[in-house]
Coordinates of C-alpha atoms in Angstrom, one line a residue:
Chain Z
M1 CA -73.8 13.3 -41.8
I2 CA -73.4 9.9 -40.2
W3 CA -70.6 9.3 -42.7
V4 CA -68.7 12.4 -41.7
D5 CA -69.0 11.3 -38.1
T6 CA -67.8 7.8 -39.0
I7 CA -64.8 9.2 -40.8
V8 CA -63.9 11.6 -38.0
Q9 CA -64.1 8.8 -35.5
G10 CA -61.9 6.7 -37.8
V11 CA -59.3 9.5 -38.0
L12 CA -59.2 9.8 -34.2
L13 CA -58.8 6.0 -33.9
G14 CA -56.0 6.3 -36.4
G15 CA -54.2 8.6 -33.9
L16 CA -54.1 5.7 -31.5
Y17 CA -52.7 3.3 -34.1
A18 CA -50.1 5.9 -35.1
L19 CA -49.0 6.0 -31.5
F20 CA -48.7 2.2 -31.5
A21 CA -46.7 2.4 -34.6
A22 CA -44.4 5.4 -34.1
G23 CA -41.9 3.5 -31.9
L24 CA -41.8 0.6 -34.3
S25 CA -41.2 3.0 -37.2
L26 CA -38.4 4.7 -35.4
V27 CA -36.6 1.4 -34.6
F28 CA -37.1 0.1 -38.1
G29 CA -35.9 3.3 -39.7
I30 CA -32.7 3.3 -37.7
M31 CA -31.6 -0.3 -37.5
R32 CA -33.9 -2.3 -39.8
L33 CA -35.1 -4.2 -36.8
V34 CA -38.6 -5.7 -37.0
N35 CA -39.7 -6.0 -33.4
L36 CA -42.4 -8.7 -33.2
A37 CA -42.6 -8.0 -29.4
H38 CA -43.6 -4.4 -29.8
G39 CA -47.3 -5.1 -29.2
D40 CA -46.5 -7.0 -26.0
L41 CA -44.1 -4.3 -24.9
I42 CA -47.0 -1.8 -25.2
V43 CA -49.1 -4.1 -23.0
L44 CA -46.2 -4.4 -20.6
A45 CA -46.1 -0.6 -20.4
A46 CA -49.8 -0.5 -19.7
F47 CA -49.3 -2.8 -16.8
V48 CA -46.4 -0.7 -15.5
I49 CA -48.7 2.4 -15.6
L50 CA -51.5 0.4 -13.9
T51 CA -49.1 -0.8 -11.1
M52 CA -47.7 2.7 -10.5
A53 CA -51.1 4.2 -10.5
G54 CA -52.4 1.6 -8.1
A55 CA -49.5 1.5 -5.8
L56 CA -48.9 5.2 -5.5
G57 CA -52.5 6.3 -5.9
L58 CA -51.7 8.4 -8.9
H59 CA -53.7 9.6 -11.9
P60 CA -52.7 7.6 -15.0
F61 CA -51.4 10.8 -16.6
V62 CA -49.0 11.3 -13.7
A63 CA -48.1 7.6 -13.4
V64 CA -47.0 7.6 -17.0
L65 CA -44.2 10.1 -16.0
I66 CA -42.8 7.4 -13.8
A67 CA -43.5 4.5 -16.2
A68 CA -41.7 6.2 -19.1
P69 CA -38.2 6.2 -17.7
V70 CA -38.8 2.6 -16.5
M71 CA -39.7 1.6 -20.0
F72 CA -36.8 3.6 -21.4
A73 CA -34.5 1.4 -19.3
V74 CA -36.3 -1.7 -20.4
G75 CA -35.7 -0.8 -24.0
W76 CA -32.1 0.2 -23.4
L77 CA -31.3 -3.1 -21.6
L78 CA -33.1 -5.1 -24.2
Q79 CA -31.2 -3.6 -27.1
T80 CA -27.8 -3.7 -25.3
Y81 CA -28.0 -7.2 -24.1
V82 CA -30.2 -9.1 -26.5
L83 CA -31.1 -7.4 -29.8
N84 CA -27.7 -5.9 -30.6
R85 CA -26.3 -9.4 -30.7
V86 CA -28.6 -10.6 -33.4
L87 CA -28.6 -7.6 -35.8
G88 CA -27.0 -8.3 -39.1
D89 CA -27.7 -9.3 -42.7
D90 CA -29.7 -12.3 -41.8
I91 CA -33.2 -11.3 -40.9
L92 CA -34.1 -14.6 -39.3
P93 CA -32.4 -14.3 -35.8
P94 CA -33.9 -10.9 -34.9
L95 CA -37.3 -12.0 -36.0
L96 CA -37.2 -15.2 -34.0
V97 CA -35.7 -13.6 -30.9
T98 CA -38.4 -10.9 -30.8
F99 CA -41.0 -13.6 -31.5
G100 CA -39.7 -15.5 -28.5
L101 CA -39.7 -12.3 -26.5
S102 CA -43.3 -11.7 -27.4
V103 CA -44.3 -15.2 -26.0
V104 CA -42.2 -14.7 -22.9
I105 CA -43.7 -11.2 -22.1
Q106 CA -47.2 -12.3 -22.8
N107 CA -47.0 -15.3 -20.6
G108 CA -45.0 -13.5 -18.0
L109 CA -47.8 -11.0 -17.7
L110 CA -50.4 -13.7 -17.6
E111 CA -48.5 -15.3 -14.7
G112 CA -48.1 -12.0 -12.8
F113 CA -51.4 -10.3 -13.5
S114 CA -53.8 -13.2 -14.5
A115 CA -56.0 -13.0 -17.6
D116 CA -58.4 -10.5 -16.1
S117 CA -59.3 -7.4 -18.1
Q118 CA -57.8 -4.3 -16.7
K119 CA -58.5 -0.6 -17.3
L120 CA -56.7 2.6 -16.5
S121 CA -59.2 5.0 -14.9
A122 CA -58.8 8.6 -15.9
G123 CA -61.9 10.0 -14.2
P124 CA -64.6 12.2 -15.7
I125 CA -62.4 13.2 -18.7
E126 CA -63.2 9.8 -20.2
A127 CA -66.8 10.6 -20.8
A128 CA -66.3 14.3 -21.7
S129 CA -66.9 15.4 -25.3
I130 CA -66.9 18.7 -27.2
K131 CA -69.0 19.8 -30.1
L132 CA -67.2 20.4 -33.4
G133 CA -69.9 21.8 -35.6
P134 CA -72.6 19.2 -36.1
I135 CA -70.7 16.3 -34.5
A136 CA -69.6 15.5 -31.0
V137 CA -66.0 14.4 -30.5
G138 CA -64.8 12.7 -27.3
V139 CA -62.1 14.6 -25.5
M140 CA -59.9 11.4 -24.9
P141 CA -59.9 10.3 -28.6
L142 CA -59.1 13.9 -29.6
L143 CA -56.3 14.0 -27.0
T144 CA -55.0 10.7 -28.4
L145 CA -54.7 12.1 -32.0
V146 CA -53.2 15.4 -30.7
S147 CA -50.6 13.3 -28.7
A148 CA -49.8 11.3 -31.8
I149 CA -49.2 14.4 -33.8
V150 CA -47.1 15.9 -31.0
V151 CA -45.1 12.7 -30.6
I152 CA -44.4 12.4 -34.3
F153 CA -43.5 16.1 -34.5
A154 CA -41.1 15.7 -31.6
L155 CA -39.5 12.6 -33.1
N156 CA -39.0 14.4 -36.4
Q157 CA -37.4 17.4 -34.6
L158 CA -35.2 15.0 -32.7
F159 CA -34.3 13.2 -36.0
Y160 CA -33.5 16.3 -38.1
R161 CA -32.5 19.0 -35.6
T162 CA -30.3 17.4 -32.9
K163 CA -26.9 15.9 -32.7
L164 CA -28.5 12.6 -31.5
G165 CA -30.8 12.7 -34.5
R166 CA -27.8 13.2 -36.8
A167 CA -26.2 10.1 -35.2
F168 CA -29.5 8.2 -35.8
R169 CA -29.6 9.2 -39.5
A170 CA -25.9 8.5 -40.0
T171 CA -26.1 5.1 -38.4
S172 CA -29.3 4.3 -40.4
D173 CA -27.5 5.2 -43.7
D174 CA -24.2 3.4 -43.1
A175 CA -23.4 2.0 -39.6
V176 CA -19.8 1.2 -40.5
T177 CA -18.9 4.7 -41.7
A178 CA -20.8 6.3 -38.8
G179 CA -18.6 4.1 -36.6
L180 CA -15.4 5.5 -38.2
M181 CA -16.7 9.0 -37.4
G182 CA -16.8 8.3 -33.7
I183 CA -20.4 7.1 -33.3
R184 CA -21.0 3.9 -31.5
P185 CA -23.8 2.3 -33.4
R186 CA -24.7 0.0 -30.5
N187 CA -25.1 2.9 -28.2
V188 CA -27.2 4.7 -30.7
F189 CA -29.4 1.6 -31.2
A190 CA -29.9 1.3 -27.4
I191 CA -31.0 4.9 -27.1
A192 CA -33.3 4.6 -30.1
T193 CA -35.0 1.5 -28.6
G194 CA -35.3 3.3 -25.3
I195 CA -37.0 6.2 -27.0
A196 CA -39.3 3.8 -28.8
M197 CA -40.3 2.3 -25.5
V198 CA -41.1 5.8 -24.1
V199 CA -43.4 6.3 -27.1
A200 CA -44.9 2.8 -26.5
T201 CA -45.6 4.0 -22.9
I202 CA -47.6 7.0 -24.2
A203 CA -49.5 4.6 -26.5
A204 CA -50.1 2.3 -23.6
L205 CA -51.6 5.2 -21.6
Y206 CA -54.3 5.9 -24.2
L207 CA -54.8 2.2 -24.9
G208 CA -55.5 1.5 -21.3
I209 CA -57.9 4.5 -20.8
R210 CA -59.7 3.8 -24.1
A211 CA -60.6 0.2 -23.5
N212 CA -60.0 -2.9 -21.4
F213 CA -56.8 -4.7 -21.9
D214 CA -55.3 -8.0 -20.8
P215 CA -52.0 -9.7 -21.3
T216 CA -53.0 -11.4 -24.6
I217 CA -54.0 -8.4 -26.7
G218 CA -50.4 -7.4 -27.8
P219 CA -50.2 -9.3 -31.1
A220 CA -53.4 -7.7 -32.4
R221 CA -52.0 -4.2 -31.6
L222 CA -48.8 -5.2 -33.3
I223 CA -50.6 -6.0 -36.5
Y224 CA -52.3 -2.6 -36.6
A225 CA -49.0 -0.9 -35.8
F226 CA -47.2 -2.8 -38.6
Q227 CA -49.9 -2.0 -41.1
A228 CA -49.6 1.7 -40.2
V229 CA -45.8 1.6 -40.7
I230 CA -45.9 -0.3 -43.9
I231 CA -48.8 1.7 -45.4
G232 CA -47.0 4.9 -44.5
G233 CA -43.7 3.8 -46.1
L234 CA -40.6 2.7 -44.3
G235 CA -38.7 5.3 -42.4
S236 CA -41.3 8.1 -42.8
L237 CA -42.8 9.1 -39.4
W238 CA -45.5 11.3 -40.9
G239 CA -46.3 8.5 -43.3
T240 CA -46.8 6.3 -40.2
L241 CA -49.4 8.8 -39.0
A242 CA -51.1 8.7 -42.4
G243 CA -51.0 4.9 -42.3
G244 CA -52.6 4.8 -38.9
I245 CA -55.4 7.0 -40.1
V246 CA -56.0 4.9 -43.2
I247 CA -56.4 1.8 -41.0
G248 CA -58.6 3.7 -38.5
V249 CA -60.9 5.1 -41.1
A250 CA -61.1 1.8 -42.9
Q251 CA -62.0 0.1 -39.7
G252 CA -64.6 2.7 -38.9
L253 CA -66.2 2.5 -42.3
G254 CA -66.2 -1.3 -42.1
A255 CA -67.8 -1.3 -38.7
A256 CA -70.5 1.2 -39.9
I257 CA -71.6 -1.3 -42.6
N258 CA -71.4 -4.4 -40.4
P259 CA -69.8 -4.6 -36.9
E260 CA -68.2 -8.0 -37.8
W261 CA -66.3 -6.3 -40.6
Q262 CA -64.4 -3.8 -38.6
I263 CA -61.0 -5.6 -38.4
L264 CA -61.4 -7.2 -41.8
A265 CA -61.9 -3.8 -43.4
G266 CA -58.6 -2.6 -41.9
H267 CA -56.7 -5.6 -43.2
I268 CA -58.3 -5.3 -46.7
A269 CA -57.3 -1.6 -46.9
F270 CA -53.8 -2.6 -46.0
V271 CA -53.7 -5.2 -48.8
L272 CA -55.2 -2.8 -51.3
V273 CA -52.7 0.0 -50.5
L274 CA -49.8 -2.4 -50.9
L275 CA -51.1 -3.8 -54.2
I276 CA -51.2 -0.3 -55.6
R277 CA -48.1 1.0 -53.9
P278 CA -45.8 -1.9 -52.8
R279 CA -43.5 0.5 -50.9
G280 CA -46.2 2.4 -49.1
L281 CA -47.4 5.9 -49.5
F282 CA -44.4 8.0 -48.5
P283 CA -41.3 5.8 -48.6
R284 CA -38.1 7.4 -47.4
A285 CA -35.7 4.5 -47.2
N286 CA -34.9 2.4 -50.1
D287 CA -35.5 -1.1 -48.7
Chain F
M1 CA -22.0 -48.5 -45.5
K2 CA -22.9 -45.7 -43.0
N3 CA -25.7 -44.7 -45.3
T4 CA -27.3 -48.2 -45.3
L5 CA -27.1 -48.2 -41.5
T6 CA -28.9 -44.9 -41.3
K7 CA -31.5 -46.2 -43.8
S8 CA -32.1 -49.4 -41.8
V9 CA -32.4 -47.5 -38.5
A10 CA -35.0 -45.2 -40.2
V11 CA -37.0 -48.1 -41.6
L12 CA -36.9 -49.8 -38.2
L13 CA -38.1 -46.6 -36.5
F14 CA -40.9 -46.2 -39.0
V15 CA -42.1 -49.8 -38.5
G16 CA -41.8 -49.4 -34.8
L17 CA -44.0 -46.3 -34.9
A18 CA -46.4 -48.0 -37.2
L19 CA -46.9 -50.8 -34.7
V20 CA -47.9 -48.4 -31.9
P21 CA -51.7 -48.7 -32.5
V22 CA -51.4 -52.5 -32.5
L23 CA -49.2 -52.8 -29.4
G24 CA -49.6 -49.6 -27.5
T25 CA -52.4 -47.9 -25.6
R26 CA -54.9 -45.5 -27.2
A27 CA -53.5 -42.6 -25.1
M28 CA -50.1 -43.2 -26.7
V29 CA -51.6 -43.2 -30.2
Q30 CA -53.3 -39.9 -29.5
D31 CA -50.2 -38.3 -28.0
L32 CA -48.0 -39.5 -30.8
F33 CA -50.6 -38.3 -33.4
M34 CA -50.2 -34.7 -32.0
V35 CA -46.4 -35.1 -32.1
L36 CA -46.4 -36.3 -35.7
T37 CA -48.7 -33.5 -36.9
L38 CA -46.5 -30.9 -35.2
L39 CA -43.5 -32.6 -36.9
I40 CA -45.2 -32.3 -40.3
L41 CA -45.9 -28.6 -39.7
A42 CA -42.3 -28.1 -38.5
L43 CA -40.8 -29.9 -41.5
N44 CA -42.8 -27.6 -43.8
W45 CA -41.9 -24.5 -41.9
N46 CA -38.3 -25.4 -41.8
M47 CA -38.3 -25.8 -45.6
L48 CA -39.8 -22.3 -45.9
A49 CA -37.8 -20.4 -43.4
G50 CA -34.6 -22.5 -43.1
F51 CA -34.0 -23.3 -46.7
A52 CA -36.0 -20.8 -48.8
G53 CA -35.5 -17.8 -46.5
L54 CA -39.3 -17.2 -46.3
V55 CA -40.0 -16.5 -42.7
S56 CA -43.8 -16.9 -42.6
V57 CA -45.8 -16.3 -39.4
G58 CA -49.0 -17.1 -41.3
Q59 CA -48.9 -20.8 -41.7
Q60 CA -52.0 -21.1 -39.6
A61 CA -53.8 -19.8 -42.8
F62 CA -53.1 -23.2 -44.4
V63 CA -53.9 -25.3 -41.4
G64 CA -57.2 -23.4 -41.0
I65 CA -58.2 -23.5 -44.7
G66 CA -57.3 -27.3 -44.8
A67 CA -59.5 -27.9 -41.8
Y68 CA -62.4 -25.8 -43.2
A69 CA -62.2 -27.4 -46.6
M70 CA -62.4 -30.8 -45.0
F71 CA -65.4 -29.8 -42.9
A72 CA -67.1 -28.4 -46.0
A73 CA -66.4 -31.6 -47.9
V74 CA -68.0 -33.7 -45.1
I75 CA -70.8 -31.5 -43.9
L76 CA -71.9 -29.7 -47.1
W77 CA -71.0 -32.2 -49.8
G78 CA -71.3 -35.4 -47.8
L79 CA -67.9 -36.8 -48.8
D80 CA -65.7 -39.1 -46.9
P81 CA -63.3 -37.3 -44.5
L82 CA -60.4 -39.0 -46.2
V83 CA -61.4 -37.3 -49.5
G84 CA -61.8 -34.1 -47.4
I85 CA -58.1 -34.3 -46.4
A86 CA -57.1 -34.2 -50.1
I87 CA -59.5 -31.3 -50.7
G88 CA -58.0 -29.6 -47.7
G89 CA -54.5 -29.8 -49.3
V90 CA -55.8 -28.6 -52.6
A91 CA -57.7 -25.7 -51.0
A92 CA -54.5 -24.7 -49.2
I93 CA -52.5 -24.6 -52.4
V94 CA -55.2 -22.6 -54.2
L95 CA -55.3 -20.1 -51.3
A96 CA -51.5 -19.9 -51.4
V97 CA -51.5 -18.5 -54.9
P98 CA -53.1 -15.1 -54.1
I99 CA -51.3 -14.9 -50.7
A100 CA -48.0 -15.4 -52.5
F101 CA -48.9 -12.9 -55.1
F102 CA -49.5 -10.3 -52.3
T103 CA -46.7 -11.2 -49.8
F104 CA -43.9 -11.8 -52.3
R105 CA -44.0 -8.1 -53.1
L106 CA -42.9 -7.4 -49.5
N107 CA -39.3 -7.4 -48.5
G108 CA -37.7 -9.6 -46.0
A109 CA -39.2 -9.1 -42.5
Y110 CA -42.3 -7.4 -43.9
F111 CA -43.1 -10.7 -45.6
A112 CA -43.6 -12.1 -42.1
I113 CA -46.2 -9.5 -41.3
G114 CA -47.8 -9.9 -44.7
T115 CA -48.4 -13.6 -44.2
W116 CA -49.8 -12.9 -40.8
V117 CA -52.2 -10.3 -42.0
A118 CA -53.2 -12.7 -44.8
A119 CA -54.0 -15.4 -42.3
E120 CA -56.1 -13.0 -40.3
I121 CA -58.1 -12.0 -43.4
V122 CA -58.8 -15.7 -44.1
R123 CA -59.8 -16.3 -40.5
L124 CA -62.2 -13.3 -40.4
S125 CA -63.6 -14.2 -43.8
L126 CA -64.3 -17.8 -42.8
A127 CA -66.0 -16.6 -39.6
Q128 CA -68.6 -15.2 -42.0
W129 CA -69.3 -18.6 -43.5
K130 CA -72.6 -19.2 -41.8
A131 CA -73.1 -22.8 -43.3
L132 CA -70.1 -23.8 -41.2
G133 CA -71.2 -22.1 -38.0
G134 CA -69.7 -18.6 -38.6
G135 CA -67.7 -17.3 -35.7
T136 CA -68.8 -20.1 -33.3
G137 CA -67.7 -22.9 -35.6
T138 CA -69.2 -26.4 -36.0
S139 CA -68.6 -30.0 -35.2
L140 CA -68.3 -33.1 -37.5
P141 CA -71.6 -35.0 -37.5
K142 CA -71.7 -37.7 -34.9
G143 CA -70.2 -40.9 -36.1
T144 CA -68.5 -39.4 -39.2
T145 CA -65.0 -40.6 -38.1
K146 CA -66.3 -44.1 -37.4
D147 CA -67.8 -44.3 -40.9
M148 CA -64.5 -43.2 -42.5
F149 CA -63.2 -45.4 -45.3
G150 CA -61.0 -48.1 -43.8
V151 CA -62.1 -47.9 -40.2
D152 CA -64.3 -51.0 -40.4
L153 CA -61.4 -52.9 -41.9
I154 CA -59.0 -51.9 -39.1
K155 CA -61.7 -52.6 -36.5
D156 CA -62.2 -56.2 -37.7
A157 CA -58.5 -56.9 -38.4
L158 CA -57.2 -55.7 -35.0
D159 CA -60.3 -56.4 -33.0
M160 CA -60.7 -52.9 -31.5
S161 CA -63.5 -50.4 -30.9
S162 CA -64.4 -48.2 -33.9
S163 CA -63.2 -45.0 -32.2
A164 CA -59.8 -46.7 -31.5
A165 CA -59.8 -47.8 -35.1
S166 CA -60.4 -44.3 -36.4
D167 CA -57.6 -43.0 -34.1
A168 CA -55.3 -45.7 -35.5
L169 CA -56.2 -44.6 -39.1
T170 CA -55.6 -40.9 -38.5
Y171 CA -52.4 -41.9 -36.7
W172 CA -51.1 -43.9 -39.6
L173 CA -52.0 -41.2 -42.1
A174 CA -50.0 -38.7 -39.9
L175 CA -47.1 -41.1 -39.8
L176 CA -47.2 -41.6 -43.5
L177 CA -47.4 -37.9 -44.2
A178 CA -44.5 -37.1 -41.8
A179 CA -42.4 -39.8 -43.5
V180 CA -43.3 -38.6 -47.0
T181 CA -42.6 -35.0 -46.0
L182 CA -39.2 -35.8 -44.6
V183 CA -38.1 -38.1 -47.5
S184 CA -39.4 -35.7 -50.2
G185 CA -37.7 -32.8 -48.4
Y186 CA -34.4 -34.7 -48.6
V187 CA -34.9 -35.7 -52.2
F188 CA -36.0 -32.2 -53.1
L189 CA -33.0 -30.5 -51.4
R190 CA -30.6 -32.9 -53.1
S191 CA -32.1 -32.2 -56.5
R192 CA -31.2 -29.5 -58.9
M193 CA -34.0 -27.2 -57.6
G194 CA -32.9 -27.8 -54.0
L195 CA -29.3 -27.0 -54.8
G196 CA -30.5 -23.8 -56.4
L197 CA -32.4 -23.0 -53.3
Q198 CA -29.4 -23.4 -51.0
A199 CA -27.3 -21.5 -53.4
I200 CA -29.8 -18.5 -53.1
R201 CA -29.6 -18.8 -49.4
D202 CA -25.8 -18.7 -49.3
N203 CA -25.3 -16.0 -52.0
A204 CA -28.3 -14.7 -53.9
E205 CA -26.2 -12.7 -56.4
A206 CA -23.9 -15.6 -57.3
A207 CA -26.8 -17.9 -57.6
R208 CA -28.6 -15.6 -60.1
S209 CA -25.4 -15.2 -62.1
V210 CA -25.4 -19.0 -62.8
G211 CA -29.1 -18.9 -63.9
V212 CA -31.1 -19.7 -60.7
D213 CA -34.4 -17.9 -60.6
P214 CA -35.1 -17.1 -56.9
I215 CA -38.7 -16.0 -57.2
R216 CA -39.8 -19.1 -59.2
L217 CA -38.0 -21.5 -56.8
K218 CA -39.3 -19.7 -53.7
A219 CA -42.9 -19.6 -55.0
A220 CA -42.7 -23.4 -55.8
V221 CA -41.5 -24.1 -52.2
Y222 CA -44.2 -21.8 -50.8
L223 CA -47.0 -23.6 -52.7
L224 CA -45.7 -27.1 -51.9
T225 CA -45.4 -26.3 -48.2
A226 CA -48.9 -24.8 -48.2
F227 CA -50.1 -28.1 -49.6
G228 CA -48.4 -30.2 -46.9
T229 CA -49.6 -27.8 -44.2
G230 CA -53.2 -27.9 -45.5
L231 CA -53.2 -31.7 -45.6
C232 CA -51.9 -31.7 -42.0
G233 CA -54.6 -29.2 -40.9
A234 CA -57.4 -31.3 -42.4
L235 CA -56.0 -34.4 -40.7
L236 CA -55.6 -32.6 -37.3
F237 CA -59.2 -31.5 -37.3
I238 CA -60.6 -35.0 -38.2
Q239 CA -59.0 -36.0 -34.8
I240 CA -60.2 -32.8 -33.1
T241 CA -63.7 -33.1 -34.7
R242 CA -64.7 -29.5 -33.9
V243 CA -63.6 -26.5 -35.9
T244 CA -63.9 -22.8 -34.9
P245 CA -62.1 -19.9 -36.7
D246 CA -60.1 -19.1 -33.6
A247 CA -58.9 -22.7 -33.1
A248 CA -58.2 -23.4 -36.8
F249 CA -56.3 -20.2 -37.3
D250 CA -54.5 -20.2 -33.9
V251 CA -51.2 -18.5 -34.4
V252 CA -49.8 -20.0 -31.1
D253 CA -50.7 -23.6 -31.8
W254 CA -50.0 -23.8 -35.5
T255 CA -47.2 -21.3 -36.0
A256 CA -45.5 -20.3 -32.7
F257 CA -45.0 -23.9 -31.4
V258 CA -43.8 -24.9 -34.9
I259 CA -41.3 -22.1 -35.0
F260 CA -39.9 -23.0 -31.6
I261 CA -39.7 -26.7 -32.5
T262 CA -37.7 -25.9 -35.6
V263 CA -35.5 -23.3 -33.9
I264 CA -34.7 -25.5 -30.9
G265 CA -34.0 -28.5 -33.0
G266 CA -32.0 -26.7 -35.6
I267 CA -33.3 -24.4 -38.3
G268 CA -31.9 -25.1 -41.8
T269 CA -31.0 -28.7 -41.0
L270 CA -33.2 -31.6 -42.0
P271 CA -33.0 -33.6 -38.7
G272 CA -33.6 -30.4 -36.7
P273 CA -37.5 -30.5 -36.6
V274 CA -37.3 -34.2 -35.5
V275 CA -35.0 -33.4 -32.6
G276 CA -37.1 -30.3 -31.8
V277 CA -40.4 -32.1 -31.7
I278 CA -38.9 -34.7 -29.3
V279 CA -37.6 -31.9 -27.0
F280 CA -40.9 -30.0 -27.3
Y281 CA -42.9 -33.1 -26.3
A282 CA -40.6 -33.9 -23.3
L283 CA -40.9 -30.3 -22.1
Q284 CA -44.6 -30.4 -22.6
R285 CA -44.9 -33.5 -20.5
T286 CA -42.7 -32.3 -17.7
L287 CA -44.0 -28.7 -17.5
A288 CA -47.7 -29.4 -18.4
D289 CA -48.8 -28.8 -14.8
Y290 CA -47.3 -25.3 -14.7
G291 CA -49.4 -23.8 -17.5
T292 CA -47.9 -20.6 -18.8
I293 CA -44.4 -21.3 -17.3
Y294 CA -44.0 -23.8 -20.0
L295 CA -44.5 -21.2 -22.8
I296 CA -42.1 -18.9 -21.0
V297 CA -39.4 -21.6 -20.9
L298 CA -40.0 -22.4 -24.5
G299 CA -39.6 -18.7 -25.5
L300 CA -36.4 -18.4 -23.4
I301 CA -34.9 -21.5 -24.9
G302 CA -35.7 -20.2 -28.4
I303 CA -34.0 -16.8 -27.6
A304 CA -31.0 -18.5 -26.1
I305 CA -30.6 -20.8 -29.2
M306 CA -30.7 -17.8 -31.5
L307 CA -28.2 -15.9 -29.4
F308 CA -25.7 -18.7 -28.8
A309 CA -26.2 -21.6 -31.2
R310 CA -28.1 -20.7 -34.4
K311 CA -28.1 -24.2 -35.8
G312 CA -30.0 -25.5 -32.7
L313 CA -29.5 -28.7 -30.8
W314 CA -28.8 -30.7 -33.9
G315 CA -26.1 -28.2 -34.9
I316 CA -24.4 -28.5 -31.5
F317 CA -24.6 -32.3 -31.8
T318 CA -23.1 -32.3 -35.3
A319 CA -20.3 -29.9 -34.3
K320 CA -19.4 -31.9 -31.2
T321 CA -19.6 -35.5 -32.6
G322 CA -19.0 -35.0 -36.3
I323 CA -22.0 -37.2 -37.0
E324 CA -24.2 -36.0 -39.8
L325 CA -27.5 -37.5 -40.9
L326 CA -29.4 -36.7 -44.0
L327 CA -26.4 -34.9 -45.4
L328 CA -27.3 -32.4 -48.1
R329 CA -23.8 -32.0 -49.5
H330 CA -22.9 -33.7 -52.7
R331 CA -19.5 -35.4 -52.9
A332 CA -17.2 -34.3 -55.6
P333 CA -17.0 -37.0 -58.3
K334 CA -13.8 -39.2 -58.1
R335 CA -11.1 -38.5 -60.6
S336 CA -10.3 -41.5 -62.8

């Protein structure tokens, strides 16, 4: 029974990792941009929520409604004025620019908020749990997984059912031809990064309620997010969810054997999946 | 003529730097030691990312394994630290084989993430090595560095304390390793293999059509730079004398700084890392009192360079003055 419990908790944790990864997956799928600052941008979003909640006395779930448009603007500006300039065949400039950005955001937050651990306080819901048959499941983790599923469902709807989504897919397949059809790839990219930052804000909400955070934890979240994206297969959003769950379950099982092995087990699962399927579980794109 | 001038300046510089432990203060020796080790790491990373197109964010794996292998050699097997350095280099190259096997399957940018995850796996695994202190790490036994081979000799010859003599020894080793890395990088890039490497960078398809095998060449560069990075890691931690998994596998110290040094100086140019490390050191000295501001400035300069001058400061200098050092182009043979 304890194993079932461990796996269920791992799946729920996977929901959080999928939320970390969904924005990354979207951006990579559309513009082949690997954003090494994604983890730090999630932490930045968490601090924005924290500030809003503190300054206006709001519940984090309400504060996120104000933080999301702010982060959309951050993403839009970032893409328009920085990242669009370095997109191209050479993968080095975008990698190095986002790497620089990661260092700048991390140290900027350290400067502004100090290295103290922070937490978003959501009230009694944090400790609430419900019984699912023989095992008890926390309401917050369950809500996290449900949110991940909703976010990925919504992104898929956007991608395959709307005009904007058609522009996303067209630009992803062939930016030049899409341009000839009246789409401005740079605008499309800016909107996509903005949406990715909204998803990052939702991820930040659950990250901040689940555990303490400080300005330096971004890179570790980035690794989990990337593992989820790569395991899932490039360009597949449902694959990203599956990837997040694989990492979450592996970490849960590792921790059940020896608490020191939690993170290691996730990394090893990542390596094993890639050794067997180098392109991930459900690859959509061909690169 | 110009070439001989460059060579004599380089030799003079080398001799000048070699004399620092004799003429300068101990603080200078220790500062320059850190600069030289960063230069070695930057030269290796530049070879990987700038010439072989392998953007690794996991070079701390080789610094760390080099350091741990050296500690194991000293503490567990009772060997001289200098032998430990060699073992550190070998351990890094051995570790590089499985890491390359795994990461070379990943495309482009995902290679970067793969190397990072690999470094994390090595860090977390070594934190389980209880004989070397597990997660909390361990120190070199007291007096190890003073008993190092050669320390007594230097102590008597230069009439200095044994700790100053051990500083001098590690400093000279760092200087030697930096010089060897730079010169062998130059020779390698001018060689047949190096030409192939640059051909792949410029046009992979065309290079393959004339018989250049990209995977083999890149794997060779990956293993060789792992060796150099491992040697440097072992050397660094002789000076630091204490190893913990977090310090030995620190992504900021051993990879982020190195990336910024290379990018600011000029990625894909041989003098780039040398220029970068000088700028880095100057920035560190002026901004040291401001803590995190210094990292923010470093990040912003790195971003600005990538946006506006991709060949870095050295590239700007070359474009403005027309002066080129360590030229990698071959001159066409004269017609008779």
